[in-house]
Amino acid sequence: MSVRHAEADAYLFDMDGTLVDSTSVVERTWAEFSRRHGLDVEEVLAYAHGRPTASTTAHFLADADVAADEATRLAALEEETVDGIVEVPGAAALVAGLPEDRWAVVTSAGRRLAERRLDAAGVPRPAVLVTADDVARPKPDPEGYLLAARLLGVPVDTCVAFEDSEAGVRAAVASGARTVVVGTLASHDGTLQRVLDLRGPDVPGVVTTTGARS
């Protein structure tokens, strides 16, 4: 698998659910949080996907101090837990075939967590990694995508963004990037390109046989 003639100036990837499958860890973490606070786990998971941990704890817990303490505790727990983390099929091969200055990761995870999960999944770390630590306004705000494009030195509307969550898709679309939905998300407006994973000729910028950049 390699890069086809340029379809975009750069490629911007969400991490969890797009490059890295951390479903088992995420579900265990938020299930435990929900039990501790008497919350509906499905509701918590639906809100949490694509958002920073602190945004989710603040949304569900009225006491700001308790919410902040829980965010710190959960972040530490997630950083320690890499069992069950794997790549989304095709992710490692796809990004390994992209020039270093043509791709970035834009994630709602903190930097240490992002690096841990990328390493655990065997996905190369990008030169440009925009995390929750780098933005004032997390997804669904487009700040992270705008920052990634700026750090790569390209206009965001010449980029392709890959996302799997409602909050992430909203952020990518709002940034002006061409947005591709990865996986089974059903709640976007239906006009965006979709791919099940990152394998195959229908993924923008890749082919299944050796190709060359134009």
mmCIF file of N, CA, C and O in Angstrom, residues 110-157:
data_model
loop_
_atom_site.group_PDB
_atom_site.id
_atom_site.type_symbol
_atom_site.label_atom_id
_atom_site.label_comp_id
_atom_site.label_asym_id
_atom_site.label_seq_id
_atom_site.Cartn_x
_atom_site.Cartn_y
_atom_site.Cartn_z
ATOM 1 N N GLY A 110 -4.911 13.334 25.718
ATOM 2 C CA GLY A 110 -3.707 14.058 26.099
ATOM 3 C C GLY A 110 -2.496 13.483 25.373
ATOM 4 O O GLY A 110 -2.553 12.374 24.827
ATOM 5 N N ARG A 111 -1.374 14.221 25.383
ATOM 6 C CA ARG A 111 -0.206 13.795 24.607
ATOM 7 C C ARG A 111 0.346 12.449 25.071
ATOM 8 O O ARG A 111 0.645 11.583 24.252
ATOM 9 N N ARG A 112 0.510 12.267 26.372
ATOM 10 C CA ARG A 112 1.100 11.004 26.842
ATOM 11 C C ARG A 112 0.205 9.825 26.482
ATOM 12 O O ARG A 112 0.686 8.780 26.040
ATOM 13 N N LEU A 113 -1.109 9.987 26.649
ATOM 14 C CA LEU A 113 -2.036 8.918 26.305
ATOM 15 C C LEU A 113 -1.991 8.631 24.811
ATOM 16 O O LEU A 113 -1.980 7.469 24.391
ATOM 17 N N ALA A 114 -1.951 9.672 24.002
ATOM 18 C CA ALA A 114 -1.904 9.481 22.556
ATOM 19 C C ALA A 114 -0.653 8.708 22.146
ATOM 20 O O ALA A 114 -0.725 7.767 21.348
ATOM 21 N N GLU A 115 0.475 9.087 22.691
ATOM 22 C CA GLU A 115 1.721 8.399 22.347
ATOM 23 C C GLU A 115 1.693 6.947 22.801
ATOM 24 O O GLU A 115 2.140 6.043 22.082
ATOM 25 N N ARG A 116 1.141 6.701 23.994
ATOM 26 C CA ARG A 116 1.045 5.330 24.499
ATOM 27 C C ARG A 116 0.177 4.465 23.593
ATOM 28 O O ARG A 116 0.519 3.315 23.283
ATOM 29 N N ARG A 117 -0.958 5.013 23.163
ATOM 30 C CA ARG A 117 -1.871 4.216 22.348
ATOM 31 C C ARG A 117 -1.342 3.994 20.931
ATOM 32 O O ARG A 117 -1.483 2.901 20.379
ATOM 33 N N LEU A 118 -0.737 4.994 20.348
ATOM 34 C CA LEU A 118 -0.141 4.817 19.029
ATOM 35 C C LEU A 118 0.943 3.741 19.086
ATOM 36 O O LEU A 118 1.001 2.855 18.217
ATOM 37 N N ASP A 119 1.795 3.809 20.097
ATOM 38 C CA ASP A 119 2.861 2.812 20.243
ATOM 39 C C ASP A 119 2.285 1.420 20.454
ATOM 40 O O ASP A 119 2.753 0.437 19.864
ATOM 41 N N ALA A 120 1.265 1.307 21.311
ATOM 42 C CA ALA A 120 0.676 0.000 21.602
ATOM 43 C C ALA A 120 0.045 -0.615 20.369
ATOM 44 O O ALA A 120 0.074 -1.844 20.188
ATOM 45 N N ALA A 121 -0.518 0.222 19.496
ATOM 46 C CA ALA A 121 -1.176 -0.266 18.290
ATOM 47 C C ALA A 121 -0.199 -0.492 17.145
ATOM 48 O O ALA A 121 -0.583 -1.036 16.106
ATOM 49 N N GLY A 122 1.042 -0.076 17.309
ATOM 50 C CA GLY A 122 2.022 -0.227 16.242
ATOM 51 C C GLY A 122 1.848 0.781 15.122
ATOM 52 O O GLY A 122 2.291 0.551 13.993
ATOM 53 N N VAL A 123 1.221 1.916 15.433
ATOM 54 C CA VAL A 123 1.030 2.986 14.454
ATOM 55 C C VAL A 123 2.122 4.020 14.654
ATOM 56 O O VAL A 123 2.323 4.490 15.779
ATOM 57 N N PRO A 124 2.845 4.409 13.609
ATOM 58 C CA PRO A 124 3.923 5.388 13.779
ATOM 59 C C PRO A 124 3.422 6.696 14.377
ATOM 60 O O PRO A 124 2.316 7.149 14.079
ATOM 61 N N ARG A 125 4.255 7.301 15.211
ATOM 62 C CA ARG A 125 3.927 8.632 15.723
ATOM 63 C C ARG A 125 4.145 9.665 14.618
ATOM 64 O O ARG A 125 5.141 9.592 13.888
ATOM 65 N N PRO A 126 3.260 10.630 14.497
ATOM 66 C CA PRO A 126 3.451 11.663 13.478
ATOM 67 C C PRO A 126 4.405 12.753 13.954
ATOM 68 O O PRO A 126 4.609 12.942 15.160
ATOM 69 N N ALA A 127 4.953 13.500 13.007
ATOM 70 C CA ALA A 127 5.751 14.664 13.375
ATOM 71 C C ALA A 127 4.868 15.743 13.976
ATOM 72 O O ALA A 127 5.294 16.498 14.857
ATOM 73 N N VAL A 128 3.627 15.828 13.500
ATOM 74 C CA VAL A 128 2.669 16.796 14.029
ATOM 75 C C VAL A 128 1.570 16.035 14.756
ATOM 76 O O VAL A 128 0.790 15.306 14.136
ATOM 77 N N LEU A 129 1.538 16.171 16.071
ATOM 78 C CA LEU A 129 0.548 15.519 16.918
ATOM 79 C C LEU A 129 -0.153 16.595 17.732
ATOM 80 O O LEU A 129 0.448 17.192 18.636
ATOM 81 N N VAL A 130 -1.400 16.864 17.405
ATOM 82 C CA VAL A 130 -2.187 17.872 18.107
ATOM 83 C C VAL A 130 -3.098 17.151 19.092
ATOM 84 O O VAL A 130 -3.944 16.337 18.693
ATOM 85 N N THR A 131 -2.942 17.430 20.372
ATOM 86 C CA THR A 131 -3.676 16.740 21.424
ATOM 87 C C THR A 131 -4.553 17.719 22.197
ATOM 88 O O THR A 131 -4.545 18.928 21.946
ATOM 89 N N ALA A 132 -5.273 17.176 23.163
ATOM 90 C CA ALA A 132 -6.099 18.024 24.032
ATOM 91 C C ALA A 132 -5.252 19.030 24.798
ATOM 92 O O ALA A 132 -5.754 20.077 25.220
ATOM 93 N N ASP A 133 -3.961 18.744 24.968
ATOM 94 C CA ASP A 133 -3.069 19.649 25.683
ATOM 95 C C ASP A 133 -2.724 20.893 24.863
ATOM 96 O O ASP A 133 -2.195 21.867 25.408
ATOM 97 N N ASP A 134 -3.008 20.853 23.560
ATOM 98 C CA ASP A 134 -2.554 21.910 22.660
ATOM 99 C C ASP A 134 -3.641 22.892 22.245
ATOM 100 O O ASP A 134 -3.360 23.855 21.531
ATOM 101 N N VAL A 135 -4.882 22.650 22.664
ATOM 102 C CA VAL A 135 -5.987 23.495 22.216
ATOM 103 C C VAL A 135 -6.772 24.028 23.401
ATOM 104 O O VAL A 135 -6.843 23.401 24.456
ATOM 105 N N ALA A 136 -7.382 25.173 23.207
ATOM 106 C CA ALA A 136 -8.259 25.749 24.231
ATOM 107 C C ALA A 136 -9.687 25.262 24.066
ATOM 108 O O ALA A 136 -10.440 25.191 25.038
ATOM 109 N N ARG A 137 -10.053 24.929 22.825
ATOM 110 C CA ARG A 137 -11.429 24.519 22.515
ATOM 111 C C ARG A 137 -11.394 23.143 21.855
ATOM 112 O O ARG A 137 -11.000 23.022 20.696
ATOM 113 N N PRO A 138 -11.784 22.100 22.561
ATOM 114 C CA PRO A 138 -11.721 20.745 22.010
ATOM 115 C C PRO A 138 -12.824 20.483 20.989
ATOM 116 O O PRO A 138 -13.725 21.291 20.792
ATOM 117 N N LYS A 139 -12.737 19.331 20.330
ATOM 118 C CA LYS A 139 -13.794 18.905 19.421
ATOM 119 C C LYS A 139 -15.134 18.915 20.164
ATOM 120 O O LYS A 139 -15.167 18.547 21.326
ATOM 121 N N PRO A 140 -16.198 19.378 19.554
ATOM 122 C CA PRO A 140 -16.421 19.589 18.122
ATOM 123 C C PRO A 140 -15.936 20.925 17.567
ATOM 124 O O PRO A 140 -16.232 21.231 16.408
ATOM 125 N N ASP A 141 -15.212 21.714 18.327
ATOM 126 C CA ASP A 141 -14.620 22.925 17.771
ATOM 127 C C ASP A 141 -13.510 22.524 16.783
ATOM 128 O O ASP A 141 -12.789 21.541 17.023
ATOM 129 N N PRO A 142 -13.321 23.266 15.685
ATOM 130 C CA PRO A 142 -12.321 22.897 14.685
ATOM 131 C C PRO A 142 -10.897 23.314 15.022
ATOM 132 O O PRO A 142 -9.985 23.097 14.209
ATOM 133 N N GLU A 143 -10.659 23.894 16.203
ATOM 134 C CA GLU A 143 -9.339 24.445 16.515
ATOM 135 C C GLU A 143 -8.207 23.452 16.258
ATOM 136 O O GLU A 143 -7.153 23.804 15.705
ATOM 137 N N GLY A 144 -8.378 22.196 16.672
ATOM 138 C CA GLY A 144 -7.318 21.210 16.506
ATOM 139 C C GLY A 144 -6.963 20.976 15.051
ATOM 140 O O GLY A 144 -5.775 20.867 14.692
ATOM 141 N N TYR A 145 -7.962 20.878 14.198
ATOM 142 C CA TYR A 145 -7.696 20.664 12.773
ATOM 143 C C TYR A 145 -7.056 21.886 12.134
ATOM 144 O O TYR A 145 -6.145 21.769 11.291
ATOM 145 N N LEU A 146 -7.497 23.051 12.517
ATOM 146 C CA LEU A 146 -6.893 24.272 11.986
ATOM 147 C C LEU A 146 -5.428 24.381 12.403
ATOM 148 O O LEU A 146 -4.559 24.769 11.604
ATOM 149 N N LEU A 147 -5.147 24.013 13.654
ATOM 150 C CA LEU A 147 -3.772 24.053 14.141
ATOM 151 C C LEU A 147 -2.902 23.044 13.402
ATOM 152 O O LEU A 147 -1.763 23.356 13.014
ATOM 153 N N ALA A 148 -3.395 21.835 13.191
ATOM 154 C CA ALA A 148 -2.610 20.815 12.492
ATOM 155 C C ALA A 148 -2.244 21.270 11.085
ATOM 156 O O ALA A 148 -1.096 21.116 10.638
ATOM 157 N N ALA A 149 -3.217 21.818 10.362
ATOM 158 C CA ALA A 149 -2.935 22.295 9.007
ATOM 159 C C ALA A 149 -1.897 23.412 9.037
ATOM 160 O O ALA A 149 -0.975 23.447 8.201
ATOM 161 N N ARG A 150 -2.021 24.309 10.015
ATOM 162 C CA ARG A 150 -1.061 25.414 10.119
ATOM 163 C C ARG A 150 0.341 24.886 10.412
ATOM 164 O O ARG A 150 1.330 25.357 9.820
ATOM 165 N N LEU A 151 0.459 23.899 11.291
ATOM 166 C CA LEU A 151 1.765 23.334 11.615
ATOM 167 C C LEU A 151 2.375 22.592 10.429
ATOM 168 O O LEU A 151 3.605 22.543 10.279
ATOM 169 N N LEU A 152 1.536 22.018 9.581
ATOM 170 C CA LEU A 152 2.019 21.357 8.370
ATOM 171 C C LEU A 152 2.305 22.354 7.249
ATOM 172 O O LEU A 152 2.904 22.002 6.236
ATOM 173 N N GLY A 153 1.833 23.572 7.410
ATOM 174 C CA GLY A 153 2.104 24.608 6.432
ATOM 175 C C GLY A 153 1.241 24.535 5.190
ATOM 176 O O GLY A 153 1.666 24.936 4.101
ATOM 177 N N VAL A 154 -0.001 24.030 5.354
ATOM 178 C CA VAL A 154 -0.904 23.905 4.206
ATOM 179 C C VAL A 154 -2.264 24.494 4.558
ATOM 180 O O VAL A 154 -2.658 24.519 5.727
ATOM 181 N N PRO A 155 -3.021 24.971 3.575
ATOM 182 C CA PRO A 155 -4.387 25.422 3.849
ATOM 183 C C PRO A 155 -5.259 24.245 4.257
ATOM 184 O O PRO A 155 -5.177 23.163 3.658
ATOM 185 N N VAL A 156 -6.088 24.430 5.255
ATOM 186 C CA VAL A 156 -6.891 23.315 5.746
ATOM 187 C C VAL A 156 -7.865 22.800 4.690
ATOM 188 O O VAL A 156 -8.208 21.608 4.671
ATOM 189 N N ASP A 157 -8.310 23.676 3.777
ATOM 190 C CA ASP A 157 -9.268 23.216 2.767
ATOM 191 C C ASP A 157 -8.617 22.403 1.663
ATOM 192 O O ASP A 157 -9.303 21.940 0.750
#
